[in-house]
Amino acid sequence: MGKISNQHLIEKLTAKYGEQISAISEPYGLLTFEATRTVISDLLAFLKNDEELKFNYLTDITAIHYPEKENALGVIYHLHSFYNNVRIRIKVFLPVSDPTIPTATLLWDGANWMERETFDFFGIQFTGHPDLRRILNVDDMTVFPMRREYPLEDPNRVDKKDYFFGR
């Protein structure tokens, strides 16, 4: 069991995927980069099945919403290689008008509920998912609560006026 350096990972990934991965950074030592939805399935399979890398554990799938960006919805994957004791984060940004990305359930059974939760809260459509439906919110809900598409507070609430607080 040995630890692979982030630099070695970057070299190996850019040799295989080139321009298909971008925005490489290492916040707090965690190798992070962006990929495209066209390559994500192959990339995840490569990271999991490569004899050297062995990213065998899918820690989490979640999303983020940046309403000011053109591709406003980001799907975030966190992978862990127990063999090499290293973690990695992959981001795939999608437009709100077409929030579809291939499922990871073909690689990890545990992706099932993570993708359902991400669909439930952000509206990401995981194509090929065996049972993509809401998991925590009511089935007839028409919005995705983690998207930043509505004001955080009702501006008409009278109990939040400054004069109640001496301002």
Short mmCIF file of C-alpha atoms in Angstrom, two decimals:
data_model
loop_
_atom_site.label_atom_id
_atom_site.label_comp_id
_atom_site.label_asym_id
_atom_site.label_seq_id
_atom_site.Cartn_x
_atom_site.Cartn_y
_atom_site.Cartn_z
CA MET A 1 0.00 0.00 0.00
CA GLY A 2 1.49 3.26 -1.12
CA LYS A 3 0.29 6.80 -1.43
CA ILE A 4 0.07 8.26 -4.92
CA SER A 5 0.95 11.94 -5.17
CA ASN A 6 -1.51 14.45 -6.61
CA GLN A 7 1.09 15.34 -9.24
CA HIS A 8 1.26 11.71 -10.39
CA LEU A 9 -2.55 11.58 -10.58
CA ILE A 10 -2.65 14.79 -12.63
CA GLU A 11 -0.03 13.45 -15.04
CA LYS A 12 -1.83 10.13 -15.46
CA LEU A 13 -5.25 11.74 -15.97
CA THR A 14 -4.07 14.45 -18.39
CA ALA A 15 -2.16 11.82 -20.41
CA LYS A 16 -5.39 9.85 -20.84
CA TYR A 17 -8.03 12.61 -20.99
CA GLY A 18 -6.12 15.74 -22.01
CA GLU A 19 -8.42 18.75 -22.49
CA GLN A 20 -11.45 16.82 -21.21
CA ILE A 21 -10.36 17.60 -17.66
CA SER A 22 -9.77 21.17 -16.55
CA ALA A 23 -9.67 23.58 -13.61
CA ILE A 24 -7.21 21.42 -11.72
CA SER A 25 -6.61 22.60 -8.15
CA GLU A 26 -5.63 21.23 -4.76
CA PRO A 27 -7.63 23.01 -2.02
CA TYR A 28 -6.38 21.72 1.33
CA GLY A 29 -4.44 19.03 -0.54
CA LEU A 30 -7.57 17.48 -2.10
CA LEU A 31 -7.05 17.04 -5.84
CA THR A 32 -10.04 18.64 -7.54
CA PHE A 33 -10.80 19.02 -11.22
CA GLU A 34 -13.65 19.46 -13.67
CA ALA A 35 -14.71 17.01 -16.36
CA THR A 36 -17.46 16.90 -18.96
CA ARG A 37 -20.58 14.77 -18.88
CA THR A 38 -19.48 13.01 -22.08
CA VAL A 39 -16.39 11.60 -20.40
CA ILE A 40 -17.55 11.17 -16.78
CA SER A 41 -18.63 7.52 -17.04
CA ASP A 42 -15.36 6.48 -18.65
CA LEU A 43 -13.37 8.61 -16.20
CA LEU A 44 -15.06 7.10 -13.13
CA ALA A 45 -14.58 3.58 -14.51
CA PHE A 46 -10.91 4.31 -15.19
CA LEU A 47 -10.35 5.68 -11.67
CA LYS A 48 -12.06 2.67 -10.12
CA ASN A 49 -10.60 -0.11 -12.26
CA ASP A 50 -7.05 1.09 -12.95
CA GLU A 51 -4.55 -1.35 -11.39
CA GLU A 52 -2.51 1.47 -9.88
CA LEU A 53 -5.15 4.01 -8.85
CA LYS A 54 -7.92 1.78 -7.40
CA PHE A 55 -10.44 4.47 -6.42
CA ASN A 56 -12.73 1.73 -5.18
CA TYR A 57 -14.92 3.73 -2.79
CA LEU A 58 -17.52 6.29 -3.82
CA THR A 59 -17.70 8.57 -0.80
CA ASP A 60 -20.41 10.92 -2.06
CA ILE A 61 -22.32 12.33 -4.98
CA THR A 62 -23.90 15.72 -4.49
CA ALA A 63 -24.49 18.93 -6.42
CA ILE A 64 -24.19 22.70 -6.20
CA HIS A 65 -26.01 25.56 -7.89
CA TYR A 66 -24.29 28.72 -9.12
CA PRO A 67 -27.14 30.71 -10.71
CA GLU A 68 -24.74 33.32 -12.13
CA LYS A 69 -22.80 30.76 -14.23
CA GLU A 70 -23.76 29.59 -17.72
CA ASN A 71 -23.54 25.95 -16.62
CA ALA A 72 -25.12 26.61 -13.26
CA LEU A 73 -25.56 23.10 -11.86
CA GLY A 74 -22.52 21.15 -10.74
CA VAL A 75 -22.49 17.44 -9.92
CA ILE A 76 -19.72 16.65 -7.44
CA TYR A 77 -18.13 13.20 -7.00
CA HIS A 78 -15.87 12.32 -4.07
CA LEU A 79 -13.81 9.15 -4.51
CA HIS A 80 -11.41 7.41 -2.12
CA SER A 81 -8.68 4.93 -2.89
CA PHE A 82 -8.25 2.81 0.24
CA TYR A 83 -5.30 1.08 -1.39
CA ASN A 84 -3.38 4.33 -1.91
CA ASN A 85 -4.99 6.30 0.93
CA VAL A 86 -5.86 9.23 -1.31
CA ARG A 87 -9.06 11.13 -2.12
CA ILE A 88 -10.19 12.97 -5.22
CA ARG A 89 -13.04 15.35 -6.14
CA ILE A 90 -14.53 15.63 -9.63
CA LYS A 91 -16.97 18.34 -10.73
CA VAL A 92 -19.18 18.25 -13.82
CA PHE A 93 -21.11 21.45 -14.63
CA LEU A 94 -24.40 21.31 -16.53
CA PRO A 95 -26.88 23.89 -17.81
CA VAL A 96 -30.18 24.20 -15.93
CA SER A 97 -31.97 23.68 -19.24
CA ASP A 98 -30.42 20.19 -19.63
CA PRO A 99 -29.36 18.79 -16.24
CA THR A 100 -28.62 15.24 -17.42
CA ILE A 101 -25.60 13.08 -16.64
CA PRO A 102 -24.97 9.33 -16.86
CA THR A 103 -25.55 7.28 -13.72
CA ALA A 104 -22.71 5.88 -11.62
CA THR A 105 -24.85 2.97 -10.37
CA LEU A 106 -23.21 0.73 -12.97
CA LEU A 107 -19.94 1.11 -11.04
CA TRP A 108 -21.12 1.47 -7.44
CA ASP A 109 -24.44 0.19 -6.09
CA GLY A 110 -24.20 2.85 -3.37
CA ALA A 111 -24.60 5.57 -6.00
CA ASN A 112 -28.31 4.70 -6.17
CA TRP A 113 -29.48 6.68 -3.15
CA MET A 114 -26.87 9.41 -3.57
CA GLU A 115 -28.18 10.08 -7.08
CA ARG A 116 -31.78 9.96 -5.90
CA GLU A 117 -31.01 12.56 -3.24
CA THR A 118 -29.19 14.77 -5.77
CA PHE A 119 -32.16 14.47 -8.14
CA ASP A 120 -34.58 15.23 -5.30
CA PHE A 121 -32.85 18.43 -4.19
CA PHE A 122 -31.24 19.74 -7.40
CA GLY A 123 -33.21 18.14 -10.27
CA ILE A 124 -30.21 16.40 -11.81
CA GLN A 125 -31.41 13.64 -14.18
CA PHE A 126 -29.13 10.59 -13.94
CA THR A 127 -29.69 8.73 -17.22
CA GLY A 128 -29.69 4.99 -16.82
CA HIS A 129 -30.54 5.11 -13.11
CA PRO A 130 -32.65 2.07 -12.14
CA ASP A 131 -35.20 3.96 -9.97
CA LEU A 132 -34.79 7.75 -10.18
CA ARG A 133 -37.51 9.25 -7.99
CA ARG A 134 -37.71 11.51 -4.97
CA ILE A 135 -36.23 10.08 -1.80
CA LEU A 136 -36.83 12.70 0.94
CA ASN A 137 -39.35 15.21 -0.41
CA VAL A 138 -42.97 14.53 -1.32
CA ASP A 139 -43.52 13.04 -4.76
CA ASP A 140 -45.74 15.85 -6.07
CA MET A 141 -43.24 18.60 -5.22
CA THR A 142 -42.67 20.82 -8.27
CA VAL A 143 -39.44 22.59 -7.22
CA PHE A 144 -35.94 21.54 -6.26
CA PRO A 145 -35.26 23.09 -2.84
CA MET A 146 -31.45 23.34 -3.01
CA ARG A 147 -31.47 25.40 -6.19
CA ARG A 148 -31.02 29.10 -5.60
CA GLU A 149 -34.08 30.10 -7.56
CA TYR A 150 -36.09 31.89 -4.90
CA PRO A 151 -35.42 34.45 -2.14
CA LEU A 152 -34.24 33.01 1.15
CA GLU A 153 -36.75 35.03 3.17
CA ASP A 154 -40.13 36.58 2.53
CA PRO A 155 -39.47 40.35 2.21
CA ASN A 156 -42.98 41.07 3.48
CA ARG A 157 -42.50 39.55 6.94
CA VAL A 158 -43.18 42.26 9.51
CA ASP A 159 -41.36 40.52 12.37
CA LYS A 160 -38.04 40.98 10.52
CA LYS A 161 -38.20 44.79 10.19
CA ASP A 162 -35.17 46.72 11.42
CA TYR A 163 -37.13 48.93 13.81
CA PHE A 164 -37.95 45.88 15.95
CA PHE A 165 -34.22 45.49 16.55
CA GLY A 166 -33.32 49.13 17.18
CA ARG A 167 -31.76 49.60 13.74
#
